N, CA, C and O of each residue as an XYZ file, in Angstrom:
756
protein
N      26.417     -4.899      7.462
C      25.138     -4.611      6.824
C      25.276     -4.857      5.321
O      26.302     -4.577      4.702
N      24.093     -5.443      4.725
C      24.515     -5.870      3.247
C      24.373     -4.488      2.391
O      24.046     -3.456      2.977
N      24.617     -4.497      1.061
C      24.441     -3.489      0.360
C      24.022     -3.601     -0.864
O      23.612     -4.693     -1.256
N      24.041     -2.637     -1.591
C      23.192     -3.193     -3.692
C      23.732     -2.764     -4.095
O      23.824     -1.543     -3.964
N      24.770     -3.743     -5.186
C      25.006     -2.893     -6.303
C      24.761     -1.707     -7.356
O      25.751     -1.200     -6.828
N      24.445     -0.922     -8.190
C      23.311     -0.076     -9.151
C      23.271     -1.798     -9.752
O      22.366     -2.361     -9.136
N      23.737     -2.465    -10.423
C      23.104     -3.601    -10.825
C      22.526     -4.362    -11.107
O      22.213     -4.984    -12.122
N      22.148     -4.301     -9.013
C      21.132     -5.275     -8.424
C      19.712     -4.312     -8.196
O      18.644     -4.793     -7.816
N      19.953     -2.692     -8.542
C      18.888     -2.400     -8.309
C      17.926     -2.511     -9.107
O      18.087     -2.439    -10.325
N      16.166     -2.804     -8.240
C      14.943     -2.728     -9.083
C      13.980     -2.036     -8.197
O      14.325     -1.534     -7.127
N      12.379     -2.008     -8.797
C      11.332     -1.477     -8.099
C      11.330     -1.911     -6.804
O      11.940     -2.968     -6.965
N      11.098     -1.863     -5.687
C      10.657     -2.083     -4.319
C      11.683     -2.509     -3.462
O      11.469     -2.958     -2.336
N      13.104     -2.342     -4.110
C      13.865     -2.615     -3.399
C      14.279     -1.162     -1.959
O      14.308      0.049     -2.179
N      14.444     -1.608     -1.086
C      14.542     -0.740      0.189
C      15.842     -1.009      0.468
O      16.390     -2.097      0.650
N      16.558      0.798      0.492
C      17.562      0.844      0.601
C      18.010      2.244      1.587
O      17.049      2.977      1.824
N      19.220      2.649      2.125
C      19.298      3.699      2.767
C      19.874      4.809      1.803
O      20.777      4.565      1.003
N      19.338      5.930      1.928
C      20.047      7.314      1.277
C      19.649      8.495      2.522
O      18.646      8.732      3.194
N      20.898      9.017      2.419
C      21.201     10.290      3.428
C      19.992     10.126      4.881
O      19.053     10.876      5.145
N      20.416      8.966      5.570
C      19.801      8.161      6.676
C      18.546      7.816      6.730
O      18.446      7.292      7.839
N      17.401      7.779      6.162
C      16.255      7.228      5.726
C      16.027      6.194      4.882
O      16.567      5.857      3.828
N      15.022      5.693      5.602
C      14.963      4.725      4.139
C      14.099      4.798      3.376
O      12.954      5.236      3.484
N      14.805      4.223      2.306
C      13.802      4.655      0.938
C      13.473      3.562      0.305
O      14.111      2.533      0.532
N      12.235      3.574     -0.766
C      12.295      2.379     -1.443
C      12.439      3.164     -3.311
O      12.177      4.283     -3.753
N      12.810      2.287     -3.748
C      13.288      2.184     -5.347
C      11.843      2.273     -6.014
O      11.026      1.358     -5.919
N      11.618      3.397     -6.661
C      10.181      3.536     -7.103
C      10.399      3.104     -8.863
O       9.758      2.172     -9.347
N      11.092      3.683     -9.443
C      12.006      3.350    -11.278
C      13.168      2.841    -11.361
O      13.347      2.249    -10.296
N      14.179      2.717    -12.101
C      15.554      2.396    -11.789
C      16.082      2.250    -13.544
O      15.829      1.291    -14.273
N      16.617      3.099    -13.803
C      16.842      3.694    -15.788
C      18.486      3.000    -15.831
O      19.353      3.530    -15.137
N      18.731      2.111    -16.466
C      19.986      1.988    -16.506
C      20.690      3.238    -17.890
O      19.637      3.396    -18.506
N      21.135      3.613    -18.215
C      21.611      4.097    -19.338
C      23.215      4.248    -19.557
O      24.084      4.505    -18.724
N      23.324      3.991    -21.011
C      24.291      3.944    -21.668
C      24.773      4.897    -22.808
O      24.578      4.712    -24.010
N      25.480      6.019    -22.197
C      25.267      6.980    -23.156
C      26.393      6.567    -24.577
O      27.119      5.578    -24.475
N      26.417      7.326    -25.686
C      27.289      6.958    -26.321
C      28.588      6.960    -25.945
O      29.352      6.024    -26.179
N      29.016      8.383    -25.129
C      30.493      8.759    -24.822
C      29.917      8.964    -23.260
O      28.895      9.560    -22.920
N      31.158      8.097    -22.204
C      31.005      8.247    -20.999
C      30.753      7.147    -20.353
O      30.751      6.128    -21.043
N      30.544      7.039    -19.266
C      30.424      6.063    -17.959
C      28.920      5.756    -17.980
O      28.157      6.722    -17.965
N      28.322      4.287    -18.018
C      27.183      4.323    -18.153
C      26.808      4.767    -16.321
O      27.579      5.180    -15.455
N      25.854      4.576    -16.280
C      25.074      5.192    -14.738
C      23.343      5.064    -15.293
O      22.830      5.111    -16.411
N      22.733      4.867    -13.754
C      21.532      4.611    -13.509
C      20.962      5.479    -12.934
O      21.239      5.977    -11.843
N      19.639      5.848    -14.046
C      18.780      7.162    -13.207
C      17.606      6.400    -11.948
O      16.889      5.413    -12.114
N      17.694      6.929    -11.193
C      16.727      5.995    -10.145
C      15.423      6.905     -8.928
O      15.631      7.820     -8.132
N      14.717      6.499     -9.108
C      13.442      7.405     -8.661
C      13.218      7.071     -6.999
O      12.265      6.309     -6.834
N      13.684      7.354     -6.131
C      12.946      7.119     -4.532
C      11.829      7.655     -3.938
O      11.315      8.755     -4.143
N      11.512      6.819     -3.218
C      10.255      7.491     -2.233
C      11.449      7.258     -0.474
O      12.143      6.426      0.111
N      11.042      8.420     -0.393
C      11.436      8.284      1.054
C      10.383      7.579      2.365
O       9.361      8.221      2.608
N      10.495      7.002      2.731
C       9.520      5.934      3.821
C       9.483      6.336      4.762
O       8.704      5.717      5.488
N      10.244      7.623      5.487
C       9.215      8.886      6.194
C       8.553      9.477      5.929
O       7.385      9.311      6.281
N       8.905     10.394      5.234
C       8.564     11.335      4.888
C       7.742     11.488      3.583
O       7.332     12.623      3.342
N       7.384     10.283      2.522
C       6.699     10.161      1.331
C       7.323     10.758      0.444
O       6.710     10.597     -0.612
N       8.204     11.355      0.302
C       8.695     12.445     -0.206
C       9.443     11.750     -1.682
O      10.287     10.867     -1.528
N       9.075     12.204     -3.061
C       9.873     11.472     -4.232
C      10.856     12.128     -4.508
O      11.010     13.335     -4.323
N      11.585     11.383     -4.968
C      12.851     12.259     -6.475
C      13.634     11.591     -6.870
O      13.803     10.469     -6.393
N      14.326     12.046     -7.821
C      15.504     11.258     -8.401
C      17.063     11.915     -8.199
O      17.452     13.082     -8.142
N      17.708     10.718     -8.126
C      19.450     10.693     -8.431
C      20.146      9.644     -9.340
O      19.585      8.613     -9.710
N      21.271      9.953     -9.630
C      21.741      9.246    -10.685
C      22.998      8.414    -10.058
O      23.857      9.140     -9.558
N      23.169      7.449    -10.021
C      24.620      6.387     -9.649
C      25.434      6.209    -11.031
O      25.123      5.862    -12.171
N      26.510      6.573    -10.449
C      27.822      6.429    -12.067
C      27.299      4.318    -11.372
O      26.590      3.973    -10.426
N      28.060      3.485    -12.387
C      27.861      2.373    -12.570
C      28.618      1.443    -11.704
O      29.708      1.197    -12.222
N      28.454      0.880    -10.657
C      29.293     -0.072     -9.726
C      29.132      0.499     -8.397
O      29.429     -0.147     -7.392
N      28.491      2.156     -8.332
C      28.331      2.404     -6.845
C      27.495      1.303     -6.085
O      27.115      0.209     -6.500
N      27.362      1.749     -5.170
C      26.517      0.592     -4.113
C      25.815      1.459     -3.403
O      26.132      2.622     -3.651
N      24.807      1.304     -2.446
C      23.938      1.395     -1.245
C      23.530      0.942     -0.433
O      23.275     -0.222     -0.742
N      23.230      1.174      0.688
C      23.370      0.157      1.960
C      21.699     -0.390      1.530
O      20.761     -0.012      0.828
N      22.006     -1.377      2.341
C      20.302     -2.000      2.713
C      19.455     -1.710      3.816
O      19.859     -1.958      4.952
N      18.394     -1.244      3.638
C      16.974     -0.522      4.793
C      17.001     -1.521      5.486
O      16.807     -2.576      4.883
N      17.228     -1.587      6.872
C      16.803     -2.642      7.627
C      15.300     -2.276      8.032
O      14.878     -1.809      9.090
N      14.725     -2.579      7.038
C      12.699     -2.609      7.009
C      12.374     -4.123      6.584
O      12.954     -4.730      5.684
N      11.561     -4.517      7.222
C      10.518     -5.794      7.415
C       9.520     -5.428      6.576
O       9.392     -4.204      6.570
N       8.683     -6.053      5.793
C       7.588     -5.895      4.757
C       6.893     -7.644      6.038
O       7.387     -8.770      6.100
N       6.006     -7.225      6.583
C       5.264     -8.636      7.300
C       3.771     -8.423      7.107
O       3.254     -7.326      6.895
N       3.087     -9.662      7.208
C       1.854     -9.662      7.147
C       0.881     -9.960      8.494
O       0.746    -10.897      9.281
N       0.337     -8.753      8.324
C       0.077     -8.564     10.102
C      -2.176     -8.844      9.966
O      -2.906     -9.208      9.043
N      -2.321     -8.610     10.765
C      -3.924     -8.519     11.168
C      -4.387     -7.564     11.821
O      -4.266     -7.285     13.014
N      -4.991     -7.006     10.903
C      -5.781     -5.989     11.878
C      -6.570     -5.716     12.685
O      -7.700     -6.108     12.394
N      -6.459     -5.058     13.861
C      -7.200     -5.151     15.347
C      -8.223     -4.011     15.536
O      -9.422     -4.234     15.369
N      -7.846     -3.015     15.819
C      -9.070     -1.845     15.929
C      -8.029     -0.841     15.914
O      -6.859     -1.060     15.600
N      -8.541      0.337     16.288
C      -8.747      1.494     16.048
C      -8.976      2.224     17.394
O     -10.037      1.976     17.968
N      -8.022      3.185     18.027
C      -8.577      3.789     19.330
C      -8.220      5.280     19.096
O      -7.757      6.046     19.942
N      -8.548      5.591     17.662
C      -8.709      7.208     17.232
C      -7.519      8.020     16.985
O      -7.542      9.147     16.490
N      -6.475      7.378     17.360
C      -5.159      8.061     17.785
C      -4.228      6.965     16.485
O      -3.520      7.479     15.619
N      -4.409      5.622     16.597
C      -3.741      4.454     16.390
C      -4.545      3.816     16.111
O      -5.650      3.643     16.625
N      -3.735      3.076     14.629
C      -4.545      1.942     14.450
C      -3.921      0.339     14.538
O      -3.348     -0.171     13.575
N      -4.116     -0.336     15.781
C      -3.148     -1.874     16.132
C      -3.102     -3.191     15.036
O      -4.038     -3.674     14.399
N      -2.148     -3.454     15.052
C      -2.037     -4.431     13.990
C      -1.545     -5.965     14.990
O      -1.137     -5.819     16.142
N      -1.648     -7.177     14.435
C      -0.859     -8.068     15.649
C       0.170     -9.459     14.158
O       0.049    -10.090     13.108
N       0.815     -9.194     14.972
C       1.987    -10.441     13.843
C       1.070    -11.636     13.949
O       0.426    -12.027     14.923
N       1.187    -12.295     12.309
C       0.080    -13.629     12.460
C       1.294    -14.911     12.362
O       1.399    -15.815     11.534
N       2.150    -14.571     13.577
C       3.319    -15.796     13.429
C       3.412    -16.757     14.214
O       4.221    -17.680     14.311
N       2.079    -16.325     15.044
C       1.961    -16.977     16.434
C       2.815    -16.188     17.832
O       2.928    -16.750     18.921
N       3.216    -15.170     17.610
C       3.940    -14.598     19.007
C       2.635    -13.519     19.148
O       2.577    -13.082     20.297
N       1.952    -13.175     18.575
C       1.139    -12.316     18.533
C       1.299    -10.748     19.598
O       0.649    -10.125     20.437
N       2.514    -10.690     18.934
C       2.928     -8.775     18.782
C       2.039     -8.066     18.383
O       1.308     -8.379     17.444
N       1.959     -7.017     19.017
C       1.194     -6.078     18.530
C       1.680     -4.348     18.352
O       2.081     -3.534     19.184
N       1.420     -4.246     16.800
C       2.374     -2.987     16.816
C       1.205     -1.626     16.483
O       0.268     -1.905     15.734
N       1.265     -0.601     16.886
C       0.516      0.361     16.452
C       1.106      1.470     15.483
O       2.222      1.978     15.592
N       0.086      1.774     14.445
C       0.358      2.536     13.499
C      -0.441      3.495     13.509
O      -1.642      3.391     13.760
N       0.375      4.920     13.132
C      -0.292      6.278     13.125
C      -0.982      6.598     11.943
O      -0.747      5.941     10.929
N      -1.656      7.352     11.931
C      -2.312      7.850     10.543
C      -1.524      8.026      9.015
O      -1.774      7.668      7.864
N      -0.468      8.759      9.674
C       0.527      8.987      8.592
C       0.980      7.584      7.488
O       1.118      7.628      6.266
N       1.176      6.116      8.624
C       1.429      5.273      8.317
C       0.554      4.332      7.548
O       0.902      3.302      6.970
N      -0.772      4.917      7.646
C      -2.003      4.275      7.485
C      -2.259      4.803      6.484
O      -2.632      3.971      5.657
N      -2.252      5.962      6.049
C      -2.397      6.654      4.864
C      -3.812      6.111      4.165
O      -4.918      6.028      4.697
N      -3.466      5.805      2.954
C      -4.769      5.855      1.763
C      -5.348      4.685      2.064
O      -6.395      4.506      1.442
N      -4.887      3.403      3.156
C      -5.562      2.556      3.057
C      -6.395      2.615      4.088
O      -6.572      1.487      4.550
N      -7.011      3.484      4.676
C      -8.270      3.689      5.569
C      -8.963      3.169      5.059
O      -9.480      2.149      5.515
N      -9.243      3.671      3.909
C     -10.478      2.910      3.271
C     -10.419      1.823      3.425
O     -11.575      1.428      3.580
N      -9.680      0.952      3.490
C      -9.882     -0.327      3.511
C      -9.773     -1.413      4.255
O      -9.687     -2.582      3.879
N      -9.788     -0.669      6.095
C      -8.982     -1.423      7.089
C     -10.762     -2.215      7.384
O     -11.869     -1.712      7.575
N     -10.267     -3.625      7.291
C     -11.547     -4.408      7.790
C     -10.869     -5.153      9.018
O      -9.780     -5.713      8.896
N     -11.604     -5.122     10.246
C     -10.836     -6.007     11.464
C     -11.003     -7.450     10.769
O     -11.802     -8.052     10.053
N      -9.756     -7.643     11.417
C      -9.293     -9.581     10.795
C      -8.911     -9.459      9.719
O      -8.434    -10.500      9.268
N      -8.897     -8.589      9.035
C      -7.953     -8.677      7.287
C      -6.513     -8.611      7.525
O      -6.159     -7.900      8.466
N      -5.622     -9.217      6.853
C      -4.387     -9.389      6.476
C      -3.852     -8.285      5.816
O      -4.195     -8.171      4.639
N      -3.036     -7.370      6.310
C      -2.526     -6.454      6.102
C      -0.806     -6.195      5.671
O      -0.066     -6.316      6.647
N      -0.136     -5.878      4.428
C       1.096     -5.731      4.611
C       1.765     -4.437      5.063
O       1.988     -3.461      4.348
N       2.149     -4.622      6.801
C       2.746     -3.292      7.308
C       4.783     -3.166      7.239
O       5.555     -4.003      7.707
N       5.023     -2.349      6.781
C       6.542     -2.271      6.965
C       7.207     -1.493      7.893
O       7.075     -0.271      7.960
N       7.950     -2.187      8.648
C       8.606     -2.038      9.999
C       9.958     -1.745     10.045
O      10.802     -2.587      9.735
N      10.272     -0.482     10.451
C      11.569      0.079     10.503
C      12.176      0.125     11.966
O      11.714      1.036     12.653
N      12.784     -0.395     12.359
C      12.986     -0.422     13.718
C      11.758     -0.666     14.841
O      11.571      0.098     15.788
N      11.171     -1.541     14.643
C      10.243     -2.107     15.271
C       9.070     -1.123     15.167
O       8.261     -1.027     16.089
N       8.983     -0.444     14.125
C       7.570      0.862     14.201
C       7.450      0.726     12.838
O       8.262      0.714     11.913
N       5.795      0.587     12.951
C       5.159      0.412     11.186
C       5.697      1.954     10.676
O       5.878      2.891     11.452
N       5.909      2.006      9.230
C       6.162      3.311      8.489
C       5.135      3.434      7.332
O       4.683      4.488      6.885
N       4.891      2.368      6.988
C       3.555      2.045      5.859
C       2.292      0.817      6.155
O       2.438      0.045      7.103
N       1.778      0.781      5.778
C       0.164     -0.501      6.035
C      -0.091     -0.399      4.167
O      -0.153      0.573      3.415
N      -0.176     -1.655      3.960
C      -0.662     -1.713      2.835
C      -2.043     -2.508      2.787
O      -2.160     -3.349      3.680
N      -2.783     -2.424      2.170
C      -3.898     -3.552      2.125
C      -3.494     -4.461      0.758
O      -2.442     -4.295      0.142
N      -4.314     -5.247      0.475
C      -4.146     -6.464     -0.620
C      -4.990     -6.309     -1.536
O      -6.179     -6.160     -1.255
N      -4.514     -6.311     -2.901
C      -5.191     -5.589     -4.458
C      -6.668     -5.822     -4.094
O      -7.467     -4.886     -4.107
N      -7.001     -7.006     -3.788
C      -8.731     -6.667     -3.329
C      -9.493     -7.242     -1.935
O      -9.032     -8.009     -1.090
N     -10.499     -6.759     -1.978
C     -10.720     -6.557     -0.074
C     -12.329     -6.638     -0.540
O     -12.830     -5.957     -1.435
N     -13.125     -7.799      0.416
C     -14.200     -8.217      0.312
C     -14.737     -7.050      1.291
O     -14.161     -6.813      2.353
N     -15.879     -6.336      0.864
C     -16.746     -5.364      1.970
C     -18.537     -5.196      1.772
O     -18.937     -5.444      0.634
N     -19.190     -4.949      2.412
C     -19.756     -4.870      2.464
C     -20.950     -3.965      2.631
O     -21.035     -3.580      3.797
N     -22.082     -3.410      1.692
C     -22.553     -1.997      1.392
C     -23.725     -1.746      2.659
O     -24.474     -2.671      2.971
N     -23.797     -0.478      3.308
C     -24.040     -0.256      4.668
C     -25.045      0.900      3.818
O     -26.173      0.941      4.310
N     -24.936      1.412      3.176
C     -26.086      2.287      2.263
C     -25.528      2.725      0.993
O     -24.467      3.235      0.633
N     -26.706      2.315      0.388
C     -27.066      3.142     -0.859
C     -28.786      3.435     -1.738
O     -29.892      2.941     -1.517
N     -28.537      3.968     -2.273
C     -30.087      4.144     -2.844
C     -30.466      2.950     -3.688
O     -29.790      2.475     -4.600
N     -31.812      2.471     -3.196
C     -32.358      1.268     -3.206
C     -32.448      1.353     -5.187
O     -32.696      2.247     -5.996
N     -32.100     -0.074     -5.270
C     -32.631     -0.670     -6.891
C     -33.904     -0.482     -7.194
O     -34.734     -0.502     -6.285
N     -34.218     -0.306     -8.271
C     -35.431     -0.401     -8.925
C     -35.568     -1.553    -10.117
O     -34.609     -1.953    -10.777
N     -36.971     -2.025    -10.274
C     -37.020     -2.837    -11.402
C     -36.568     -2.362    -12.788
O     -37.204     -1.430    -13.281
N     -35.650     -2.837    -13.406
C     -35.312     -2.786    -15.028
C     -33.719     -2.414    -14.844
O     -32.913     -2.505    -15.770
N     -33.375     -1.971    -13.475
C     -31.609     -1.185    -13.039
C     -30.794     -2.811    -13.942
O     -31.283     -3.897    -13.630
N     -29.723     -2.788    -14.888
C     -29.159     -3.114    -15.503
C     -27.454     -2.659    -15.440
O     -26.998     -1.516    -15.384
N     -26.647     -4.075    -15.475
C     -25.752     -3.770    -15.191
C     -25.210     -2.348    -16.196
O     -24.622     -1.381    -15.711
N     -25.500     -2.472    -17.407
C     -25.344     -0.664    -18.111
C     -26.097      0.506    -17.952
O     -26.134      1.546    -18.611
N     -26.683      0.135    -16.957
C     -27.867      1.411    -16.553
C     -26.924      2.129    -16.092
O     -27.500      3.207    -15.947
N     -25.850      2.283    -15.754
C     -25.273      3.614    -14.969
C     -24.665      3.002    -13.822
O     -24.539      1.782    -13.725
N     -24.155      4.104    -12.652
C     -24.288      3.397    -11.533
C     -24.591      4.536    -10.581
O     -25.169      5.562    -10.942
N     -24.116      4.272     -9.182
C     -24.426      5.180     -8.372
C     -23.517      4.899     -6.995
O     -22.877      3.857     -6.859
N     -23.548      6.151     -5.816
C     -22.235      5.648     -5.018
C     -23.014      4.618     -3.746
O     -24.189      4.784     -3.420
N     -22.287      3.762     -3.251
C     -22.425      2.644     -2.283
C     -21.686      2.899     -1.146
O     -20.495      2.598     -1.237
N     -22.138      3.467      0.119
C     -21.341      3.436      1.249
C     -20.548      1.849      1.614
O     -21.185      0.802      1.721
N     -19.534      1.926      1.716
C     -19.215      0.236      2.394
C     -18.677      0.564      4.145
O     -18.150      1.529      4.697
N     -19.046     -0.534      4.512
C     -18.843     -0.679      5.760
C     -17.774     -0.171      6.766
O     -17.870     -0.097      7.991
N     -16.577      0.210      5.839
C     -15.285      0.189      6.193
C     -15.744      2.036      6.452
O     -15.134      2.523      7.404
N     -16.613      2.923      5.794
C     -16.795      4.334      5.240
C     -16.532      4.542      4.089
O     -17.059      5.512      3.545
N     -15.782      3.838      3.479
C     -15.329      4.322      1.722
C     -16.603      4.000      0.853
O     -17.341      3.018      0.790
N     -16.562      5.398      0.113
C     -17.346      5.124     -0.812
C     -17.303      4.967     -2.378
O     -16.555      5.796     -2.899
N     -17.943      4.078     -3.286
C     -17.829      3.083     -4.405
C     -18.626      3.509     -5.204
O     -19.678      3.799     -4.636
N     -18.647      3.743     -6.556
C     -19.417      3.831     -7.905
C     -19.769      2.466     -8.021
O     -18.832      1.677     -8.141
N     -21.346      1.858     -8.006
C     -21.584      0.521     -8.334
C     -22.588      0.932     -9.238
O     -23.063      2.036     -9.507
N     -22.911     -0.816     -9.855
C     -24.048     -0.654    -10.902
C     -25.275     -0.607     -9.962
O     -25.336     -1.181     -8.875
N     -26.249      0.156    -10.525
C     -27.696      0.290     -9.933
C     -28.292     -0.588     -9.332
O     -29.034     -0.227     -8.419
N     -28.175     -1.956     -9.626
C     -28.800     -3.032     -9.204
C     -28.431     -3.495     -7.562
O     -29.273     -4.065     -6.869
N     -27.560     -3.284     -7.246
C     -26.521     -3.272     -5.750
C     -27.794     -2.834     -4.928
O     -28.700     -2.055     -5.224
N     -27.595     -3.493     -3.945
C     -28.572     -3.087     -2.421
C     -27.675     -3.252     -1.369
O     -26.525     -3.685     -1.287
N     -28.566     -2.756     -0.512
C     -27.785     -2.905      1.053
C     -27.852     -4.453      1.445
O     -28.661     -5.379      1.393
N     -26.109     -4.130      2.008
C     -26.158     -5.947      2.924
C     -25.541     -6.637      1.851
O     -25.060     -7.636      2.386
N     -25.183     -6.686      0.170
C     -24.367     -7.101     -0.208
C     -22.926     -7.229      0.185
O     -22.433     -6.273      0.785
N     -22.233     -8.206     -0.052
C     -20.985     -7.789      0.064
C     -20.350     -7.949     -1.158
O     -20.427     -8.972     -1.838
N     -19.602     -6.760     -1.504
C     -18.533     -6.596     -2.910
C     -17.580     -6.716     -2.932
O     -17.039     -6.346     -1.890
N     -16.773     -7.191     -3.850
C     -15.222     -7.042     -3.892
C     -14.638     -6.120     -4.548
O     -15.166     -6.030     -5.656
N     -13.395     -5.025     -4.342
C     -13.001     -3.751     -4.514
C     -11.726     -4.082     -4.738
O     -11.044     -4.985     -4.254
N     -11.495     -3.312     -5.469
C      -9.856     -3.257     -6.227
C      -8.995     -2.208     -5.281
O      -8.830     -1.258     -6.046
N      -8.542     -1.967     -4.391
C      -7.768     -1.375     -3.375
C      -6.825     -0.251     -3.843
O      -6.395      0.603     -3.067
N      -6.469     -0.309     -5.422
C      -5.678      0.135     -6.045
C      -6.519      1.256     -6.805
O      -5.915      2.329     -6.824
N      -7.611      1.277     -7.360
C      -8.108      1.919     -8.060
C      -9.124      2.348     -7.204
O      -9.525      3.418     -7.661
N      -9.788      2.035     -6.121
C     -11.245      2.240     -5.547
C     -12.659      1.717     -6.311
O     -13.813      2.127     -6.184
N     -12.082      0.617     -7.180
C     -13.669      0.142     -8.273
C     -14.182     -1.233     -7.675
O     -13.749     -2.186     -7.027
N     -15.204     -0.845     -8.191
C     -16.204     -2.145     -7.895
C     -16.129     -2.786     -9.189
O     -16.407     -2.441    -10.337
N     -15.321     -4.600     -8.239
C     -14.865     -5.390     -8.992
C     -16.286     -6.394     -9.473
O     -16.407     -7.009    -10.532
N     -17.203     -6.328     -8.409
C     -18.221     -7.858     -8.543
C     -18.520     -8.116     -7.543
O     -17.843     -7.728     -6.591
N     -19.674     -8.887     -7.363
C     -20.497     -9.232     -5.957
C     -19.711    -10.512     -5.404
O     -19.052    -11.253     -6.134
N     -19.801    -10.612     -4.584
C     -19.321    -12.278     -3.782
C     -20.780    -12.982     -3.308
O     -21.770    -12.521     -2.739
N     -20.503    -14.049     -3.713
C     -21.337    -15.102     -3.415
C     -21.364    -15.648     -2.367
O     -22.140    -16.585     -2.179
């Protein structure tokens, strides 16, 4: 199994600590005046979500997460699970729990391209992609003079998540959304 130097470590690198895997959230090299330099380093655990930090004196190592980061498609939803299928042409299909699904509910559109990470053949995370085309299913109708600085107001989108847009927005648009922040980026044409 390969391993990382403190060295080689950076952000998103996935690695094992005390049998989980984790991914590299910071990674502080430091050099004190007197002493052994060593690296302060921030994890998320990829069960359990769970953060914190430890420190590596300089040349330790860590094994490598055998986790897959793939780009899958999303299928539906049967309340319990939500199915994803590999777009590699073998068309696998893996199901992911809520836990795994986390904050990106908001944003599961069937047929969107999804990045899920796979730990022994079982998603542990679903990511969606910085922005996600959707489409507004209600909001309170525009009026004449609504201006993009008039304010705004919230926009149900299709997916259920709901959006601060400018006033002018009607139903049946479709918008593009920043996945990261929850904002309304701009209309699509």
């Amino acid at each position: 199994m390969a391993s990382y130097s403190t060295n080689e470590f950076r952000s998103g690198l996935k690695v094992m600590l005390e049998g989980d895997p984790c991914s590299i959230i910071e990674n502080e090299f430091v050099k004190p005046g007197k002493g052994q330099a060593f690296n302060r380093v921030k994890f998320r655990n990829l069960m359990s979500g769970r953060v914190w930090e430890r420190t590596f004196k300089s040349g330790e190592s860590l094994e490598a997460a055998d986790v897959m980061d793939l780009d899958m498609e999303y299928l539906y939803t049967d309340g319990e699970f939500w199915h994803f299928m590999m777009t590699d042409g073998s068309y696998e299909q893996h199901a992911a729990s809520k836990e795994a699904v986390g904050d990106t509910i908001d944003w599961l559109k069937e047929q969107g391209v999804y990045s899920v990470t796979l730990y022994n053949g079982s998603p542990l995370s679903v990511s969606a992609p910085n922005f996600v085309e959707l489409q507004v299913v209600e909001t309170d109708p525009g009026l004449k003079g609504d201006t993009a600085q008039g304010g705004s107001k919230p926009a149900k989108l299709s997916t259920g998540a709901t959006v601060k847009v400018p006033l002018f927005i009607v139903e049946g648009e479709v918008l593009k959304i920043d996945t990261r922040t929850g904002e309304y980026v701009g209309r699509v044409k």
